[in-house]
Amino acid sequence: MRIFTTKEEIKTFLTHIKKENKTIGFVPTMGALHDGHLSLIKKAKKKNDIVVVSIFVNPTQFNNQEDLIKYPKTLDNDTKLLKSTNCDVLFFPSVEEIYENNVKSEKFNFDGLEHQMEGKFREGHFDGVGTIVKTFFEIVTPNKAYFGEKDFQQLQIIKKMVEKNQLPVKIKGCPIFREEDGLAMSSRNIRLSKKHREAAPFIYKTLKKANKKFGTENAINVTEWVENQFKKHPLLDLEYFTIADEKSLETIKNKESNKKYRAFIAVFAGEIRLIDNIRLNKN
Ligand code: PAF
């Protein structure tokens, strides 16, 4: 596996790859890799000649400084895992290398997708995500880029960015990877205390029950039911639960036959904020 820390070096290397007409698959990450990331890399390996993974904890997408400082950093283990998947290139730049002296986001218009859910609770988050993903696309020039559906809103926003800027990259969404007890895999899970880790599978259990209820009840009733479940829970604090249209990400009141819906949730388990979502069946 080749490891690059500067834009110049990786660009030079990838220019040669492109000249050989090889395709590049790209998996951007913030490190603390888990099986969810590895599944994206394996998918990318199958469909591209070479796979580039970036590890970069992007400061501009954090609205909470403590979350940024405490974000898990496990580079030695990440490198081992990447080698075990036969990843071809690791790009591991510093903040200075990427942002130089201007650690700021570009402002984006994602046609309203950015104002829903995470956008309401994490100010500037999606400008930070858009800035770094666009920058990485310019450096890596991937043919395909892979993102997990756990961050479904992020996935839709990146698709929108690619469409609006006509970027020459195909965005591939990949299913959520879960622990055996149902908790969605996330780099933040290793920061959960023992009791919060034990409590956290309640989130997915509740999403599954909400999915069942959505077959017979309207979105408002299902939402109220979920909110009540969390009111009764001693360890988990619900930040939001919403049933939204998969495309517009707008909260819905009534079901329509030709639309796809998802339930989205954000929960505090102690000081760790967890998100998850589920595709809903209408009947
Ligand atoms: O999903 C993530 O890990 C990050 O938001 C991403 C896409 C790597 C951008 O920093």
mmCIF file of C-alpha atoms and ligand atoms in Angstrom:
data_model
loop_
_atom_site.group_PDB
_atom_site.id
_atom_site.type_symbol
_atom_site.label_atom_id
_atom_site.label_comp_id
_atom_site.label_asym_id
_atom_site.label_seq_id
_atom_site.Cartn_x
_atom_site.Cartn_y
_atom_site.Cartn_z
ATOM 1 C CA MET A 1 0.000 0.000 0.000
ATOM 2 C CA ARG A 2 1.343 3.433 -0.970
ATOM 3 C CA ILE A 3 0.929 6.174 1.639
ATOM 4 C CA PHE A 4 0.876 9.845 0.616
ATOM 5 C CA THR A 5 0.641 12.890 2.835
ATOM 6 C CA THR A 6 0.923 15.673 0.242
ATOM 7 C CA LYS A 7 -1.366 16.703 -2.587
ATOM 8 C CA GLU A 8 1.515 16.956 -5.059
ATOM 9 C CA GLU A 9 2.751 13.415 -4.441
ATOM 10 C CA ILE A 10 -0.631 11.740 -4.693
ATOM 11 C CA LYS A 11 -1.603 13.781 -7.757
ATOM 12 C CA THR A 12 1.611 12.778 -9.546
ATOM 13 C CA PHE A 13 1.042 9.127 -8.688
ATOM 14 C CA LEU A 14 -2.601 9.192 -9.801
ATOM 15 C CA THR A 15 -1.774 11.003 -13.045
ATOM 16 C CA HIS A 16 0.303 7.966 -14.031
ATOM 17 C CA ILE A 17 -2.562 5.656 -13.075
ATOM 18 C CA LYS A 18 -4.973 7.633 -15.269
ATOM 19 C CA LYS A 19 -2.527 7.597 -18.189
ATOM 20 C CA GLU A 20 -2.648 3.802 -18.026
ATOM 21 C CA ASN A 21 -6.461 4.082 -18.382
ATOM 22 C CA LYS A 22 -6.984 2.556 -14.947
ATOM 23 C CA THR A 23 -10.071 3.432 -12.928
ATOM 24 C CA ILE A 24 -9.907 4.896 -9.427
ATOM 25 C CA GLY A 25 -12.328 4.030 -6.622
ATOM 26 C CA PHE A 26 -12.296 6.411 -3.659
ATOM 27 C CA VAL A 27 -13.416 5.901 -0.056
ATOM 28 C CA PRO A 28 -13.120 9.091 2.020
ATOM 29 C CA THR A 29 -13.017 8.483 5.789
ATOM 30 C CA MET A 30 -12.111 10.163 9.033
ATOM 31 C CA GLY A 31 -10.296 7.043 10.256
ATOM 32 C CA ALA A 32 -11.085 4.844 13.271
ATOM 33 C CA LEU A 33 -12.014 2.319 10.623
ATOM 34 C CA HIS A 34 -14.586 -0.411 11.248
ATOM 35 C CA ASP A 35 -16.236 -3.163 9.213
ATOM 36 C CA GLY A 36 -18.595 -0.622 7.615
ATOM 37 C CA HIS A 37 -15.612 1.208 6.094
ATOM 38 C CA LEU A 38 -14.012 -2.085 5.093
ATOM 39 C CA SER A 39 -17.179 -3.102 3.235
ATOM 40 C CA LEU A 40 -16.966 0.137 1.205
ATOM 41 C CA ILE A 41 -13.329 -0.588 0.380
ATOM 42 C CA LYS A 42 -14.124 -4.165 -0.649
ATOM 43 C CA LYS A 43 -16.896 -2.903 -2.935
ATOM 44 C CA ALA A 44 -14.545 -0.323 -4.423
ATOM 45 C CA LYS A 45 -11.874 -3.012 -4.974
ATOM 46 C CA LYS A 46 -14.314 -5.123 -7.003
ATOM 47 C CA LYS A 47 -15.322 -2.315 -9.354
ATOM 48 C CA ASN A 48 -12.120 -0.299 -9.871
ATOM 49 C CA ASP A 49 -8.497 -0.913 -10.826
ATOM 50 C CA ILE A 50 -7.126 0.882 -7.801
ATOM 51 C CA VAL A 51 -8.635 2.053 -4.524
ATOM 52 C CA VAL A 52 -7.689 5.214 -2.663
ATOM 53 C CA VAL A 53 -8.759 5.699 0.957
ATOM 54 C CA SER A 54 -8.350 9.040 2.687
ATOM 55 C CA ILE A 55 -8.094 9.455 6.434
ATOM 56 C CA PHE A 56 -8.680 13.055 7.420
ATOM 57 C CA VAL A 57 -10.523 14.366 10.456
ATOM 58 C CA ASN A 58 -12.002 17.402 8.775
ATOM 59 C CA PRO A 59 -12.188 20.323 11.226
ATOM 60 C CA THR A 60 -14.677 22.395 9.227
ATOM 61 C CA GLN A 61 -17.477 19.836 9.533
ATOM 62 C CA PHE A 62 -17.423 19.797 13.357
ATOM 63 C CA ASN A 63 -19.812 22.212 15.022
ATOM 64 C CA ASN A 64 -18.589 21.036 18.433
ATOM 65 C CA GLN A 65 -14.899 21.550 19.284
ATOM 66 C CA GLU A 66 -14.877 18.858 21.964
ATOM 67 C CA ASP A 67 -16.226 16.312 19.479
ATOM 68 C CA LEU A 68 -13.390 17.271 17.103
ATOM 69 C CA ILE A 69 -10.692 16.999 19.771
ATOM 70 C CA LYS A 70 -12.007 13.690 21.069
ATOM 71 C CA TYR A 71 -12.668 12.132 17.663
ATOM 72 C CA PRO A 72 -10.936 8.694 17.805
ATOM 73 C CA LYS A 73 -7.543 8.465 16.124
ATOM 74 C CA THR A 74 -6.298 4.914 15.539
ATOM 75 C CA LEU A 75 -3.862 5.252 12.638
ATOM 76 C CA ASP A 76 -1.737 2.144 13.348
ATOM 77 C CA ASN A 77 -4.765 -0.093 13.488
ATOM 78 C CA ASP A 78 -6.327 1.658 10.459
ATOM 79 C CA THR A 79 -3.172 1.041 8.426
ATOM 80 C CA LYS A 80 -3.224 -2.659 9.327
ATOM 81 C CA LEU A 81 -6.890 -2.941 8.371
ATOM 82 C CA LEU A 82 -6.301 -1.146 5.075
ATOM 83 C CA LYS A 83 -3.457 -3.504 4.210
ATOM 84 C CA SER A 84 -5.697 -6.484 5.050
ATOM 85 C CA THR A 85 -8.232 -5.270 2.427
ATOM 86 C CA ASN A 86 -5.472 -4.767 -0.170
ATOM 87 C CA CYS A 87 -6.169 -1.054 -0.314
ATOM 88 C CA ASP A 88 -3.781 0.450 -2.881
ATOM 89 C CA VAL A 89 -3.334 4.006 -1.645
ATOM 90 C CA LEU A 90 -3.800 5.749 1.683
ATOM 91 C CA PHE A 91 -3.992 9.539 1.566
ATOM 92 C CA PHE A 92 -3.329 10.950 5.009
ATOM 93 C CA PRO A 93 -2.770 14.700 4.739
ATOM 94 C CA SER A 94 -2.452 17.218 7.583
ATOM 95 C CA VAL A 95 -4.970 20.025 8.131
ATOM 96 C CA GLU A 96 -2.345 22.538 6.888
ATOM 97 C CA GLU A 97 -1.774 20.522 3.724
ATOM 98 C CA ILE A 98 -5.472 20.684 2.864
ATOM 99 C CA TYR A 99 -6.552 24.083 4.174
ATOM 100 C CA GLU A 100 -3.192 25.916 4.231
ATOM 101 C CA ASN A 101 -3.799 28.930 6.493
ATOM 102 C CA ASN A 102 -7.516 29.180 5.865
ATOM 103 C CA VAL A 103 -9.477 26.562 7.821
ATOM 104 C CA LYS A 104 -12.853 27.640 6.424
ATOM 105 C CA SER A 105 -15.739 26.105 4.499
ATOM 106 C CA GLU A 106 -17.064 27.115 1.140
ATOM 107 C CA LYS A 107 -20.793 27.977 1.272
ATOM 108 C CA PHE A 108 -23.015 25.551 -0.608
ATOM 109 C CA ASN A 109 -26.609 25.478 -1.761
ATOM 110 C CA PHE A 110 -27.851 21.904 -1.760
ATOM 111 C CA ASP A 111 -31.409 22.887 -2.765
ATOM 112 C CA GLY A 112 -32.663 22.701 0.810
ATOM 113 C CA LEU A 113 -31.320 19.233 1.674
ATOM 114 C CA GLU A 114 -28.878 20.938 4.039
ATOM 115 C CA HIS A 115 -31.658 22.541 6.108
ATOM 116 C CA GLN A 116 -33.236 19.263 7.236
ATOM 117 C CA MET A 117 -32.319 17.040 10.221
ATOM 118 C CA GLU A 118 -28.532 17.180 10.801
ATOM 119 C CA GLY A 119 -28.495 20.622 9.204
ATOM 120 C CA LYS A 120 -30.834 21.930 11.916
ATOM 121 C CA PHE A 121 -28.702 20.636 14.756
ATOM 122 C CA ARG A 122 -25.170 20.921 13.357
ATOM 123 C CA GLU A 123 -24.726 24.400 11.948
ATOM 124 C CA GLY A 124 -22.285 24.576 9.034
ATOM 125 C CA HIS A 125 -21.744 20.805 9.079
ATOM 126 C CA PHE A 126 -22.684 20.191 5.458
ATOM 127 C CA ASP A 127 -20.676 23.176 4.179
ATOM 128 C CA GLY A 128 -17.690 21.491 5.856
ATOM 129 C CA VAL A 129 -18.525 18.105 4.326
ATOM 130 C CA GLY A 130 -19.091 19.640 0.869
ATOM 131 C CA THR A 131 -15.810 21.561 1.082
ATOM 132 C CA ILE A 132 -13.672 18.569 1.968
ATOM 133 C CA VAL A 133 -15.348 16.073 -0.360
ATOM 134 C CA LYS A 134 -15.088 18.484 -3.311
ATOM 135 C CA THR A 135 -11.428 19.170 -2.474
ATOM 136 C CA PHE A 136 -10.673 15.438 -2.284
ATOM 137 C CA PHE A 137 -12.493 14.789 -5.556
ATOM 138 C CA GLU A 138 -10.255 17.419 -7.193
ATOM 139 C CA ILE A 139 -7.107 15.797 -5.779
ATOM 140 C CA VAL A 140 -8.018 12.128 -6.262
ATOM 141 C CA THR A 141 -10.132 12.466 -9.468
ATOM 142 C CA PRO A 142 -12.009 9.216 -8.728
ATOM 143 C CA ASN A 143 -14.262 7.463 -11.230
ATOM 144 C CA LYS A 144 -16.433 6.213 -8.373
ATOM 145 C CA ALA A 145 -16.705 7.274 -4.719
ATOM 146 C CA TYR A 146 -18.299 5.215 -1.938
ATOM 147 C CA PHE A 147 -20.335 6.450 1.049
ATOM 148 C CA GLY A 148 -22.269 4.595 3.747
ATOM 149 C CA GLU A 149 -26.029 5.010 4.136
ATOM 150 C CA LYS A 150 -25.705 5.555 7.886
ATOM 151 C CA ASP A 151 -25.055 9.171 6.916
ATOM 152 C CA PHE A 152 -27.926 9.102 4.441
ATOM 153 C CA GLN A 153 -28.391 12.875 4.416
ATOM 154 C CA GLN A 154 -24.679 13.308 3.680
ATOM 155 C CA LEU A 155 -24.973 10.788 0.826
ATOM 156 C CA GLN A 156 -27.890 12.693 -0.753
ATOM 157 C CA ILE A 157 -26.068 15.999 -0.324
ATOM 158 C CA ILE A 158 -22.934 14.681 -2.012
ATOM 159 C CA LYS A 159 -25.038 13.351 -4.896
ATOM 160 C CA LYS A 160 -26.591 16.813 -5.174
ATOM 161 C CA MET A 161 -23.171 18.503 -5.152
ATOM 162 C CA VAL A 162 -21.942 16.198 -7.918
ATOM 163 C CA GLU A 163 -25.079 16.826 -9.979
ATOM 164 C CA LYS A 164 -25.050 20.632 -9.553
ATOM 165 C CA ASN A 165 -21.323 20.986 -10.277
ATOM 166 C CA GLN A 166 -21.347 18.294 -12.974
ATOM 167 C CA LEU A 167 -18.409 16.539 -11.310
ATOM 168 C CA PRO A 168 -17.163 13.512 -13.284
ATOM 169 C CA VAL A 169 -17.600 10.953 -10.490
ATOM 170 C CA LYS A 170 -20.268 8.315 -9.764
ATOM 171 C CA ILE A 171 -21.502 8.266 -6.171
ATOM 172 C CA LYS A 172 -22.237 4.853 -4.709
ATOM 173 C CA GLY A 173 -24.306 4.489 -1.546
ATOM 174 C CA CYS A 174 -23.711 1.333 0.516
ATOM 175 C CA PRO A 175 -25.964 -0.279 3.149
ATOM 176 C CA ILE A 176 -25.494 0.359 6.854
ATOM 177 C CA PHE A 177 -23.248 -2.130 8.655
ATOM 178 C CA ARG A 178 -24.460 -3.131 12.110
ATOM 179 C CA GLU A 179 -23.010 -4.799 15.191
ATOM 180 C CA GLU A 180 -24.624 -8.133 16.104
ATOM 181 C CA ASP A 181 -26.967 -6.363 18.507
ATOM 182 C CA GLY A 182 -28.107 -3.958 15.766
ATOM 183 C CA LEU A 183 -26.145 -0.832 16.677
ATOM 184 C CA ALA A 184 -25.081 0.937 13.478
ATOM 185 C CA MET A 185 -21.294 0.845 13.138
ATOM 186 C CA SER A 186 -19.703 4.225 13.737
ATOM 187 C CA SER A 187 -16.232 5.446 14.615
ATOM 188 C CA ARG A 188 -17.785 7.192 17.618
ATOM 189 C CA ASN A 189 -19.047 3.902 19.136
ATOM 190 C CA ILE A 190 -15.663 3.261 20.782
ATOM 191 C CA ARG A 191 -16.215 6.385 22.871
ATOM 192 C CA LEU A 192 -19.414 4.998 24.448
ATOM 193 C CA SER A 193 -19.273 4.107 28.139
ATOM 194 C CA LYS A 194 -20.110 0.472 28.990
ATOM 195 C CA LYS A 195 -23.650 1.296 30.120
ATOM 196 C CA HIS A 196 -24.339 3.507 27.107
ATOM 197 C CA ARG A 197 -22.930 0.882 24.744
ATOM 198 C CA GLU A 198 -25.299 -1.655 26.306
ATOM 199 C CA ALA A 199 -28.235 0.738 25.954
ATOM 200 C CA ALA A 200 -27.503 1.872 22.382
ATOM 201 C CA PRO A 201 -29.086 -1.102 20.472
ATOM 202 C CA PHE A 202 -32.429 0.304 21.679
ATOM 203 C CA ILE A 203 -32.108 2.845 18.862
ATOM 204 C CA TYR A 204 -32.284 0.298 16.035
ATOM 205 C CA LYS A 205 -34.845 -1.827 17.896
ATOM 206 C CA THR A 206 -37.086 1.233 18.055
ATOM 207 C CA LEU A 207 -36.501 2.041 14.381
ATOM 208 C CA LYS A 208 -37.559 -1.487 13.430
ATOM 209 C CA LYS A 209 -40.741 -1.211 15.522
ATOM 210 C CA ALA A 210 -41.434 2.208 13.973
ATOM 211 C CA ASN A 211 -41.120 0.611 10.539
ATOM 212 C CA LYS A 212 -43.749 -1.982 11.475
ATOM 213 C CA LYS A 213 -46.087 0.668 12.844
ATOM 214 C CA PHE A 214 -45.693 2.758 9.684
ATOM 215 C CA GLY A 215 -47.460 -0.062 7.826
ATOM 216 C CA THR A 216 -50.725 0.728 9.606
ATOM 217 C CA GLU A 217 -50.351 4.188 11.129
ATOM 218 C CA ASN A 218 -49.586 7.677 9.916
ATOM 219 C CA ALA A 219 -46.226 9.404 10.290
ATOM 220 C CA ILE A 220 -47.390 11.710 13.104
ATOM 221 C CA ASN A 221 -48.546 8.798 15.288
ATOM 222 C CA VAL A 222 -45.370 6.831 14.642
ATOM 223 C CA THR A 223 -43.258 9.881 15.527
ATOM 224 C CA GLU A 224 -45.175 10.437 18.773
ATOM 225 C CA TRP A 225 -44.785 6.769 19.666
ATOM 226 C CA VAL A 226 -41.001 6.904 19.144
ATOM 227 C CA GLU A 227 -40.703 10.126 21.157
ATOM 228 C CA ASN A 228 -42.557 8.465 24.037
ATOM 229 C CA GLN A 229 -40.294 5.411 23.973
ATOM 230 C CA PHE A 230 -37.260 7.656 24.449
ATOM 231 C CA LYS A 231 -38.949 9.771 27.153
ATOM 232 C CA LYS A 232 -39.191 6.579 29.183
ATOM 233 C CA HIS A 233 -35.568 5.565 28.555
ATOM 234 C CA PRO A 234 -33.207 6.329 31.457
ATOM 235 C CA LEU A 235 -29.957 6.585 29.435
ATOM 236 C CA LEU A 236 -30.754 7.736 25.901
ATOM 237 C CA ASP A 237 -31.856 11.273 24.980
ATOM 238 C CA LEU A 238 -33.661 11.705 21.694
ATOM 239 C CA GLU A 239 -32.563 14.756 19.712
ATOM 240 C CA TYR A 240 -34.846 14.129 16.772
ATOM 241 C CA PHE A 241 -36.874 11.438 15.065
ATOM 242 C CA THR A 242 -38.476 12.174 11.751
ATOM 243 C CA ILE A 243 -40.074 10.366 8.859
ATOM 244 C CA ALA A 244 -38.948 11.958 5.629
ATOM 245 C CA ASP A 245 -39.127 11.621 1.890
ATOM 246 C CA GLU A 246 -35.914 9.908 0.713
ATOM 247 C CA LYS A 247 -35.335 12.418 -2.072
ATOM 248 C CA SER A 248 -36.268 15.797 -0.580
ATOM 249 C CA LEU A 249 -35.503 14.720 3.031
ATOM 250 C CA GLU A 250 -38.549 16.754 4.064
ATOM 251 C CA THR A 251 -40.624 15.490 6.977
ATOM 252 C CA ILE A 252 -43.899 14.010 5.778
ATOM 253 C CA LYS A 253 -47.366 13.868 7.267
ATOM 254 C CA ASN A 254 -49.111 11.597 4.769
ATOM 255 C CA LYS A 255 -47.901 8.694 2.689
ATOM 256 C CA GLU A 256 -48.032 8.823 -1.103
ATOM 257 C CA SER A 257 -47.885 5.664 -3.182
ATOM 258 C CA ASN A 258 -45.055 6.639 -5.549
ATOM 259 C CA LYS A 259 -42.625 7.883 -2.881
ATOM 260 C CA LYS A 260 -39.935 6.266 -0.762
ATOM 261 C CA TYR A 261 -39.602 7.099 2.897
ATOM 262 C CA ARG A 262 -37.016 6.721 5.636
ATOM 263 C CA ALA A 263 -37.059 7.276 9.359
ATOM 264 C CA PHE A 264 -34.090 9.249 10.692
ATOM 265 C CA ILE A 265 -32.956 9.512 14.278
ATOM 266 C CA ALA A 266 -30.298 11.273 16.382
ATOM 267 C CA VAL A 267 -29.788 10.257 20.003
ATOM 268 C CA PHE A 268 -27.394 11.247 22.766
ATOM 269 C CA ALA A 269 -25.958 8.283 24.667
ATOM 270 C CA GLY A 270 -24.255 10.264 27.418
ATOM 271 C CA GLU A 271 -22.105 12.781 25.565
ATOM 272 C CA ILE A 272 -21.866 10.691 22.398
ATOM 273 C CA ARG A 273 -24.248 11.591 19.617
ATOM 274 C CA LEU A 274 -25.419 8.652 17.501
ATOM 275 C CA ILE A 275 -27.407 8.738 14.271
ATOM 276 C CA ASP A 276 -29.203 5.990 12.404
ATOM 277 C CA ASN A 277 -31.943 5.524 9.809
ATOM 278 C CA ILE A 278 -34.144 2.865 8.246
ATOM 279 C CA ARG A 279 -35.928 2.495 4.913
ATOM 280 C CA LEU A 280 -39.669 2.283 5.606
ATOM 281 C CA ASN A 281 -42.137 -0.155 4.086
ATOM 282 C CA LYS A 282 -45.484 1.435 3.427
ATOM 283 C CA ASN A 283 -47.563 -1.655 4.066
HETATM 284 O O1 PAF B 1 -18.569 10.359 6.605
HETATM 285 C C1 PAF B 1 -17.430 10.769 6.916
HETATM 286 O O2 PAF B 1 -16.627 10.059 7.498
HETATM 287 C C2 PAF B 1 -17.047 12.197 6.574
HETATM 288 O O3 PAF B 1 -18.131 13.047 6.660
HETATM 289 C C3 PAF B 1 -16.348 12.335 5.212
HETATM 290 C C4 PAF B 1 -17.280 11.934 4.073
HETATM 291 C C5 PAF B 1 -15.105 11.466 5.168
HETATM 292 C C6 PAF B 1 -15.929 13.783 4.957
HETATM 293 O O4 PAF B 1 -15.042 14.217 5.933
#
